XYZ file of C-alpha atoms in Angstrom:
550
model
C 62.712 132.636 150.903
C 66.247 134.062 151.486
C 67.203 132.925 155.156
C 67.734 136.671 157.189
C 69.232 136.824 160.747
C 66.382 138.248 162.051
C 64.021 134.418 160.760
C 65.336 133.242 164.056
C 63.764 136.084 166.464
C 62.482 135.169 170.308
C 61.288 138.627 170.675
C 60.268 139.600 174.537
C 58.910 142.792 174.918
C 59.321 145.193 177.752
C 57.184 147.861 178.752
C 60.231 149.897 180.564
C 58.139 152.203 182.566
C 56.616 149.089 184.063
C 59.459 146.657 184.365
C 62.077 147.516 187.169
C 62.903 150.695 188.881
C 66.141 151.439 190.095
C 66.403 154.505 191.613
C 63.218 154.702 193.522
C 61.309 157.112 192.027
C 58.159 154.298 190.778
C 59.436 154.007 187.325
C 61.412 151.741 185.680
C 64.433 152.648 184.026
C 67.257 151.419 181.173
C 69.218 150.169 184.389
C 66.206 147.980 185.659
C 66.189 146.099 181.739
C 70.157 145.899 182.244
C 69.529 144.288 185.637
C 67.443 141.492 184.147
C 69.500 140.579 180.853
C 70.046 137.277 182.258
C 66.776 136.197 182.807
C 65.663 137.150 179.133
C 68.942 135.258 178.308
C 68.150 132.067 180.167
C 64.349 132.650 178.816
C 66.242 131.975 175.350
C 64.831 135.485 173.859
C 67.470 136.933 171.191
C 65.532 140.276 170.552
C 64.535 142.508 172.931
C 61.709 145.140 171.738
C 62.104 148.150 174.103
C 58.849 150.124 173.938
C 59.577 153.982 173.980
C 62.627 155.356 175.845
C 62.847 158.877 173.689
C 62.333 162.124 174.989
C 58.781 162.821 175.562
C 55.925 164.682 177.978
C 54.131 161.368 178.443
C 50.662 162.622 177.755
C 50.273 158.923 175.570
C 53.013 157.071 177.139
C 56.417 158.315 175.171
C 54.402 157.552 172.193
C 54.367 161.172 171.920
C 58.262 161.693 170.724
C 59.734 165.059 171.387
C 63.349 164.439 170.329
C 64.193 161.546 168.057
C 67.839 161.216 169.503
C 67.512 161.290 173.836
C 66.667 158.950 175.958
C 63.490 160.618 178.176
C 65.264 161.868 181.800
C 62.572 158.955 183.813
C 64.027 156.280 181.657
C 68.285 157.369 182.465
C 70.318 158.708 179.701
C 71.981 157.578 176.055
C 74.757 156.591 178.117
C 72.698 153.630 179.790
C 70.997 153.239 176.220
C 74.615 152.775 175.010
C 75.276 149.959 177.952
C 72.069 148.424 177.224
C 72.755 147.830 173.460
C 76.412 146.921 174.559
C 75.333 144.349 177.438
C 72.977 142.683 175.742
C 74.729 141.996 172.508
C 77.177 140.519 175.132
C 74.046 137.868 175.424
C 73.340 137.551 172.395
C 70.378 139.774 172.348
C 69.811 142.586 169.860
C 67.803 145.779 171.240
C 64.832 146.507 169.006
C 63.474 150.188 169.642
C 59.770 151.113 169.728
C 59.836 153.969 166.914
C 56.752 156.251 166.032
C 57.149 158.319 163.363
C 53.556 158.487 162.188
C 53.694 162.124 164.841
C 55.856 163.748 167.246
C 55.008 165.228 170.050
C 53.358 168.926 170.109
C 56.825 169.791 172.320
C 59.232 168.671 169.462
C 61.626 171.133 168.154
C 60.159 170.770 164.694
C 56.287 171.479 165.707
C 57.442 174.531 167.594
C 59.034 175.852 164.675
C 56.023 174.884 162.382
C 53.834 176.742 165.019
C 55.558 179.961 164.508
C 55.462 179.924 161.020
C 53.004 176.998 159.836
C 53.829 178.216 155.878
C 57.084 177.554 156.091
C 59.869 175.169 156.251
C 58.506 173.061 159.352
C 55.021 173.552 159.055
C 55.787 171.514 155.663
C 57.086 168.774 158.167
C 53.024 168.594 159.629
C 49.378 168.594 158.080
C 48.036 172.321 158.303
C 44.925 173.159 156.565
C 42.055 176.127 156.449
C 38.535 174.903 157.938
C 35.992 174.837 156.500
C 32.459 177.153 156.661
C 33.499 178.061 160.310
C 34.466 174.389 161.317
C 37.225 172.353 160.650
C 38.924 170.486 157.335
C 36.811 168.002 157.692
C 34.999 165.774 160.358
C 37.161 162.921 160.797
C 37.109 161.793 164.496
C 40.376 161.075 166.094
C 40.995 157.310 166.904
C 41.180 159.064 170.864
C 38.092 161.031 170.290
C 36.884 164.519 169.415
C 37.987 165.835 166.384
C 41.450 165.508 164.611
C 42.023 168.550 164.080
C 42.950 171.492 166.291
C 42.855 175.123 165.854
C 46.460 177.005 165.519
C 46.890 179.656 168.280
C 47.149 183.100 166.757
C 44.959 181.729 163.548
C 41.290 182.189 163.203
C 40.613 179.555 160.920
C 43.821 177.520 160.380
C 44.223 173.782 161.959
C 46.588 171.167 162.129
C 45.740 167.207 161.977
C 46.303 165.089 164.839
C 44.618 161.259 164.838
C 45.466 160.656 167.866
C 45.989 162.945 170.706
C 45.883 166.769 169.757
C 49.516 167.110 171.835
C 50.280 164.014 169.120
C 50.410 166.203 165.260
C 50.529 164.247 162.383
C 53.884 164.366 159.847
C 53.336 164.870 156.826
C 55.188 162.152 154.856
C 54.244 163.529 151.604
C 57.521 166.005 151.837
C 60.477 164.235 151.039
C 62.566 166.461 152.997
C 60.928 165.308 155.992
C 61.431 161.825 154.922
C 64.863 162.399 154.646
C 65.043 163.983 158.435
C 63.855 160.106 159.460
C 65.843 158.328 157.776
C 69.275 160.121 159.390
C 67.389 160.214 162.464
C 66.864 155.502 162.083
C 70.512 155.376 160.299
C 72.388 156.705 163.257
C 70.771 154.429 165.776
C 72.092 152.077 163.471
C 74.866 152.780 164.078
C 75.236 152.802 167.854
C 74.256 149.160 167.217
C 70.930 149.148 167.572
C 68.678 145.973 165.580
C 66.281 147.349 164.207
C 62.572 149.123 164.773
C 59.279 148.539 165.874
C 57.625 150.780 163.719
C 54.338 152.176 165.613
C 51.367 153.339 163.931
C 52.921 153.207 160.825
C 49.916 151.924 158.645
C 48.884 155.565 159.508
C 51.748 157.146 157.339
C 49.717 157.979 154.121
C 46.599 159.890 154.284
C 43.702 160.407 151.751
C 43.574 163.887 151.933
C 40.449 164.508 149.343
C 38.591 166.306 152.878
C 35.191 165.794 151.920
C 32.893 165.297 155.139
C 31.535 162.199 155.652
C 28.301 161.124 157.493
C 28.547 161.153 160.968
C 28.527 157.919 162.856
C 28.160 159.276 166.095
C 26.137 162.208 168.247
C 29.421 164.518 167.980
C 28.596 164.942 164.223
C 32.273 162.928 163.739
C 33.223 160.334 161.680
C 36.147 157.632 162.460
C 37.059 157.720 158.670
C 39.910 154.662 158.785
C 39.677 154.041 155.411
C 40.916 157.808 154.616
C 43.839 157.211 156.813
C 44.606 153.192 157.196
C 46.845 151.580 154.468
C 45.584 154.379 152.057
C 47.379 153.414 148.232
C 50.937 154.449 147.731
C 51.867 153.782 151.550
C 54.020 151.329 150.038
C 55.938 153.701 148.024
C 56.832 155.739 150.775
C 57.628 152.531 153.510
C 59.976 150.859 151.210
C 62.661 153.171 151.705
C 62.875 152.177 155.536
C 63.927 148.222 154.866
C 67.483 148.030 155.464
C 67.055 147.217 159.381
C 64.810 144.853 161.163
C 61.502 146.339 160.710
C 58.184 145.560 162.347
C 55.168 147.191 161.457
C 51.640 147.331 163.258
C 50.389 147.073 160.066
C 46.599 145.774 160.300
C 44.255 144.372 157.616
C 46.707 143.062 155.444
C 45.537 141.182 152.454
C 46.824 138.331 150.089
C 47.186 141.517 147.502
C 49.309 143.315 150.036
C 51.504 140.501 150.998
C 54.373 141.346 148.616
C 54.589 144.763 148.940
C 54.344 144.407 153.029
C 56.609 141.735 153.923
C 57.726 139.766 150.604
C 61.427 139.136 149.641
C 61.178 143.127 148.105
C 58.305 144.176 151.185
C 58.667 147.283 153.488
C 58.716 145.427 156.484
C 60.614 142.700 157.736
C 57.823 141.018 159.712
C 54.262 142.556 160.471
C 52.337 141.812 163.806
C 49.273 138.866 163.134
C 46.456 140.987 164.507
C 43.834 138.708 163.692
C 43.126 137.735 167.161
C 43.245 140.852 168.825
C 39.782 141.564 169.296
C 39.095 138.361 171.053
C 37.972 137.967 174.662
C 36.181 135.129 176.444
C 33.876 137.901 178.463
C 32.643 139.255 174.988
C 28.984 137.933 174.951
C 29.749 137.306 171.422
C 31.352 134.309 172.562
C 30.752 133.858 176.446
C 32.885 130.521 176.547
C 36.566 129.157 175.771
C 35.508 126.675 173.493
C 33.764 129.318 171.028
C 36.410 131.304 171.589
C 39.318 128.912 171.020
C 37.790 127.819 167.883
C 36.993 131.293 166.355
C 41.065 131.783 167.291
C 41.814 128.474 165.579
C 40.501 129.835 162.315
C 41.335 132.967 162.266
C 44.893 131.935 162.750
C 44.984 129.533 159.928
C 43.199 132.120 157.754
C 46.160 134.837 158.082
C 48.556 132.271 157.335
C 46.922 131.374 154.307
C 47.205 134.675 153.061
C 50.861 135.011 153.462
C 50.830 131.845 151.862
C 54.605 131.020 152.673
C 55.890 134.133 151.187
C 56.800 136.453 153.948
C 56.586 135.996 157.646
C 54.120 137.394 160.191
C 55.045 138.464 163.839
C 52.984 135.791 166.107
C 52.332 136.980 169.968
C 49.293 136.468 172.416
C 50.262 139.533 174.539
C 51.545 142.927 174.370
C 51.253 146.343 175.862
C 47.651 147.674 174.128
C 45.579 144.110 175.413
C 44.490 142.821 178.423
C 46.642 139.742 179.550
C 46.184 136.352 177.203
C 45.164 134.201 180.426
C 41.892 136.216 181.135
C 41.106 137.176 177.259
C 41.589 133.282 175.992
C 40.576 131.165 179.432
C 37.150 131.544 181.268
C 37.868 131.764 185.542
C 36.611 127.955 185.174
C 38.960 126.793 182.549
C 42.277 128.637 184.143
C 44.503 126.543 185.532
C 47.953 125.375 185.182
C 47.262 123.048 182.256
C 45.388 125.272 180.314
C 48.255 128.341 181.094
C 51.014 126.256 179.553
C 48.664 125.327 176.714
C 47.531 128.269 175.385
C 51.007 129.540 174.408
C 51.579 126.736 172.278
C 48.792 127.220 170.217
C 50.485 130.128 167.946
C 53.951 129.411 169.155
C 55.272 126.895 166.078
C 53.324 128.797 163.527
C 55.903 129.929 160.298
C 56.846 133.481 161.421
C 58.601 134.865 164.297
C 57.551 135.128 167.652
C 57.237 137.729 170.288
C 56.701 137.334 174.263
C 55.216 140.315 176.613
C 56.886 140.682 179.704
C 54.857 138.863 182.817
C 53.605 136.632 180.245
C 56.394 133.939 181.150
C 55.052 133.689 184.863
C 51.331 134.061 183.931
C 50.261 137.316 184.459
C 46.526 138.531 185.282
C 44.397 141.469 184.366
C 43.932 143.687 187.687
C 40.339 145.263 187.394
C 39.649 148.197 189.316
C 36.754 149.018 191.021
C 36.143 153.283 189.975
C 37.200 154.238 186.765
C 40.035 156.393 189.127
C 41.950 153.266 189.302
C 42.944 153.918 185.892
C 45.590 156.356 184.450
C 45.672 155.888 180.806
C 44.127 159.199 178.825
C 42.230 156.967 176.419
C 40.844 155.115 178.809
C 39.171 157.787 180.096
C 37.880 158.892 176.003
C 36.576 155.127 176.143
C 34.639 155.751 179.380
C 33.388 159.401 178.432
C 32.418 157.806 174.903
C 30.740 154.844 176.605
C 28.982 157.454 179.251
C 27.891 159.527 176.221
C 26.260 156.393 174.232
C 23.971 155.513 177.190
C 25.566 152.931 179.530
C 25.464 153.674 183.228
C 28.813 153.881 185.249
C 28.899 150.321 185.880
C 28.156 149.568 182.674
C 30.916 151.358 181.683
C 33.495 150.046 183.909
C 32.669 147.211 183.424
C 33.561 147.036 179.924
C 36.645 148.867 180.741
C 38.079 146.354 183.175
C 37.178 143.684 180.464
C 39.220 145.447 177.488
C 41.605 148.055 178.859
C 45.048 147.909 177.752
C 46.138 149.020 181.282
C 46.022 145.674 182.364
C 49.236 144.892 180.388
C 50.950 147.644 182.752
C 51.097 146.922 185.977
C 54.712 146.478 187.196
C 56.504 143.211 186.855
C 55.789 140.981 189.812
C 59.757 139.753 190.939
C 58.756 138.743 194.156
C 56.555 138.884 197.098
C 58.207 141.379 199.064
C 57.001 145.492 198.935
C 55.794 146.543 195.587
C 56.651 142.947 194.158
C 60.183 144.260 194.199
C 60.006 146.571 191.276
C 60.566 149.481 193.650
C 61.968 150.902 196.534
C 59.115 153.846 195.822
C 55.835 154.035 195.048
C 54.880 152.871 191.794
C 53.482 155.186 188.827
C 50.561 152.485 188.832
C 49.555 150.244 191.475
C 51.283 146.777 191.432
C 48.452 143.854 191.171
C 47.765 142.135 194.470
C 47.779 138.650 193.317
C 51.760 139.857 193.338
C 52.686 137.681 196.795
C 51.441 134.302 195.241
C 52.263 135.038 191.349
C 55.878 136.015 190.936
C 59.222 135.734 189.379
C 60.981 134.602 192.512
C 58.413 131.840 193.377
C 58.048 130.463 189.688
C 61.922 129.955 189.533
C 62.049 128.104 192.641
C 59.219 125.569 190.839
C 60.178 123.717 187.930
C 56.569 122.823 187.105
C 56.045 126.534 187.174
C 54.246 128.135 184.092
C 57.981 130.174 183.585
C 59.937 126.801 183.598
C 57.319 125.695 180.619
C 58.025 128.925 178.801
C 61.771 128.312 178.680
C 61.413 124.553 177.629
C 58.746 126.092 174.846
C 61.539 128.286 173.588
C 64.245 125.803 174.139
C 61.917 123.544 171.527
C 61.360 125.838 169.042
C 65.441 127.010 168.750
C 66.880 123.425 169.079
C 69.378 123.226 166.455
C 67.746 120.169 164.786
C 64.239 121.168 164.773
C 64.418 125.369 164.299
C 64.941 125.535 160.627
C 61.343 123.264 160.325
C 59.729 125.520 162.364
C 60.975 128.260 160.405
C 60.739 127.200 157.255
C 58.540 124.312 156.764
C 55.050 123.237 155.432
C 52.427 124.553 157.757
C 49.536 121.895 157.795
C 46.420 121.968 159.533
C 45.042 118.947 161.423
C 41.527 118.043 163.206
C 40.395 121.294 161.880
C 36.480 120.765 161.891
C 37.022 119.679 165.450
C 35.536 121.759 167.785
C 38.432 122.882 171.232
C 40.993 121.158 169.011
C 43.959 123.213 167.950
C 46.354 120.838 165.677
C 48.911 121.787 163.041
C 51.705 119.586 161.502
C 55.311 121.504 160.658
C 57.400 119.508 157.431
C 60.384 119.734 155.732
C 62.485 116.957 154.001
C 64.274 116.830 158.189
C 61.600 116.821 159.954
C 57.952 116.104 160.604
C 56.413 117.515 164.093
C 52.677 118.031 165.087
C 51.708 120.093 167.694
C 48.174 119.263 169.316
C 46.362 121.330 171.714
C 43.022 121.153 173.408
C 40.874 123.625 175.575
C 38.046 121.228 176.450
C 37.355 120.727 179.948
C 36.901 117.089 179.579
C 39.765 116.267 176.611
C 39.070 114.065 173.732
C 40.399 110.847 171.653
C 41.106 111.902 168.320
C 42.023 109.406 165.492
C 46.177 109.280 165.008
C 48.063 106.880 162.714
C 51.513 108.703 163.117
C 54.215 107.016 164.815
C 55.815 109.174 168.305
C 59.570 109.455 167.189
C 60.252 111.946 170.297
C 57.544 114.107 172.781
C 59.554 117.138 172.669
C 56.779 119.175 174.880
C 53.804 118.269 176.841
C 51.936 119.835 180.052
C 51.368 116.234 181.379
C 53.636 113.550 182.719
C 51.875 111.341 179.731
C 50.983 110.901 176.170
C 48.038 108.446 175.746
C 48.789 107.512 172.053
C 47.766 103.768 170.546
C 47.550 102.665 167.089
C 44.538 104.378 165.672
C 43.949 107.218 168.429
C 45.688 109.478 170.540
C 43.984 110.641 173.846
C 43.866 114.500 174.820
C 43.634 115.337 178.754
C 42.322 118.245 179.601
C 43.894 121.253 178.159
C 46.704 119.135 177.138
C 49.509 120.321 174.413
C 51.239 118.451 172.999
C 54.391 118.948 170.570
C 55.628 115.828 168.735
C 58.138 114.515 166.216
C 57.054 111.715 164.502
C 58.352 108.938 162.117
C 57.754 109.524 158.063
């Protein structure tokens, strides 16, 4: 593998909206991630992935783009984009921007334009087509719900595709022109210095546009017809064009076919986010308990990095801004605690790949569960609940499942303190702050160096030490103890080194067999390691992270 710049990436992402205000108006701005570049420096992050800052209405959280090259009014201006870029790179830390380019927004210049005359120029730039027998193209469901198409004012049977939000219309990335547009648009952000992309949706890209109905799969006579617009053939041909920056995909479903034309030496991404875990939660009945859980993770984990199979790398993270926070998905109320938080981040940490950290996650924080489905904000949330409603569970039913899997959780302002608001404004915030916010905070952590944040640093520290970071990035990945049930264990080689990293999330440990010989305990949650000659002892929720002798 040729060795890139970006092999050595401690991403932390920030939600901006969510992070710190500045001005007082409840939502964080480009000064608020300026204000904090030195904690993200001493966290030992060198890329920071900003999620949207462009111009947009906000009806799906800036993910809804309506000019490519502003920074949105809420967020400040390019000018504090500019600092941002210029102050961090002070740092050592390389801005990577949230980009979506799957749609724009229904209030960018080009839509307009295509709106007024959908045959020409711009409406070549989106998806228009004639319905069908009185109804639409076709019945795909949107991924938000209700159909994905919409009706064009002033047309009685014309309609434009939209799989997400109807204010959210597709591009058409069939016309090269188009293309082209993009490609300017990502080259002069390059230019102002920027890292790279975080490229949203983008699995989305290619669509099979054949239009035949399918059979519904729900009572609105829809159809969520992912195959017909998911890593459809030939996306490839059209993503390879985008490689000459750091580029991260959500890409999902990747398989060992897909490897080299994803993120091999010649791939269209530089990295691609390990979603393997993503639907996992501990208050799924399908698994009702950690251990279950923690196993099920265990193998899924090893199974994605057997299909890259050494020849690309894959984007490892526990958190970010679409799941519920890792503590509550991963750890039953009973099996939280402080051993078990600074274990559970170890588990993917050392994996080949890079790594990405969600902000909160450093200090440990919760889900915040609310108790009307008011308490939430978030558009598809309320699709969710009206889809849930429709199938037959009752309200609580309903919000209950909500508070279990909503993405909203991920939101709630960054907890800096214990004063008003947790200190992330002067205002009131755009979504309430969680109330655990005068125990669990930023302030109190630093002031405790057995805090979960301490751990986080000395977890990064580990994995960037100049003697051990080309092993973790570049050596043999081997499994250990991997019939055991609540063990976690994987050994990282090269020629230099040989380190295994143990974890555990049984309740009562357990003595595994160990012949290796403890060089150096470069990370553990205890004040102990309970190695002898043939075993090695596991406390409770221990993690370990060893270098041992040859």
């Amino acid at each position: 593998m040729e060795k890139k710049w970006w092999h050595k990436t401690v991403g932390y992402q920030i939600y901006p909206k969510s992070f710190q205000d500045t001005n007082g108006d409840g939502i964080g701005d480009l000064k608020g991630v300026i204000r904090h570049l030195d904690k993200i420096e001493k966290l030992g992050a060198n890329v920071i992935w900003l999620c949207p800052v462009f111009a947009s209405p906000m009806v799906d959280n800036g993910y809804d783009i309506s000019d490519y090259m502003d920074i949105d009014p809420s967020f400040g201006t390019m000018e504090d984009m500019k600092e941002l870029i210029a102050e961090a790179k002070k740092r050592g830390i390389r801005i990577l921007m949230d980009l979506v380019v799957n749609h724009s927004s229904d209030r960018h210049a080009w839509f307009q334009a295509a709106l007024q005359d959908p045959f020409g120029k711009y409406g070549k730039y989106y998806v228009f087509r004639e319905g069908k027998d009185g109804k639409e193209p076709n019945n795909w469901r949107s991924i938000f719900g209700g159909s994905a198409w919409e009706k064009v004012p002033g047309y009685d049977n014309l309609y434009y595709l939209h799989i997400f939000t109807k204010e959210q219309p597709d591009l058409n990335w069939e016309n090269p022109e188009l293309r082209e547009e993009i490609y300017e648009m990502i080259l002069k952000w390059m230019d102002l210095g920027l890292g790279g992309f975080r490229l949203d949706a983008i699995s989305h890209l290619k669509k099979n546009y054949q239009y035949t109905n399918l059979p519904p799969d729900g009572p609105d006579e829809y159809n969520m017809a992912f195959e017909y617009f998911n890593n459809v053939d030939g996306l490839a041909d059209i993503l390879c064009e985008m490689k000459d920056a750091l580029t991260i995909g959500e890409y999902d479903h990747m398989g060992p076919e897909d490897v080299e034309d994803v993120i091999g030496e010649n791939g269209s991404f530089s990295s691609v986010f390990d979603f393997c875990h993503t639907l996992d939660n501990v208050r799924n009945p399908k698994w009702g308990n950690t251990v279950a859980l923690f196993d099920d993770y265990r193998d899924q984990l090893f199974a994605a990095q057997k299909i890259v199979d050494g020849r690309g790398m894959l984007c490892n993270f526990l958190e970010n801004h679409d799941k519920p926070r890792s503590i509550d998905r991963f750890l039953m109320p009973e099996d939280q605690n402080l051993y078990s938080e600074k274990m559970l981040p170890v588990t993917n940490f050392f994996l080949p790949g890079i790594v990405f950290l969600y902000q909160g996650q450093e200090i440990g924080m919760r889900d915040d569960p609310k108790q009307s489905i008011q308490g939430f904000v978030d558009k598809p949330t309320f699709a969710i609940y009206d889809r849930l409603i429709a199938e037959g569970k009752t309200d609580a039913e309903a919000l209950e499942q909500i508070n279990c899997e909503s993405r909203e959780h991920s939101r709630t302002p960054m907890q800096w303190d214990a004063s008003a608001e947790a200190g992330f404004t002067t205002g009131t915030p755009w979504f309430p702050v969680n109330k655990n916010y005068t125990e669990l905070n930023y302030e109190a952590e630093e002031k405790d160096p057995d805090s979960l944040l301490w751990f986080y640093r000395k977890m990064v520290a580990v994995r960037r030490r100049e003697d051990l970071e080309e092993t973790f990035l570049y050596g043999t990945l081997i499994p250990e103890y991997e019939t055991v049930s609540g063990v976690l264990a994987y050994r990282r080689k090269d020629e230099k080194n040989n380190v295994l990293i143990l974890t555990t999330s049984l309740a009562d440990g357990i003595t595994l067999p160990f012949t290796d010989t403890i060089e150096e305990v470069l990370l553990n949650n205890y004040d102990t390691c309970e190695a002898g000659e043939e075993t090695i002892r596991l406390q409770p929720y221990q993690c370990l992270v060893l270098k041992v002798k040859e």
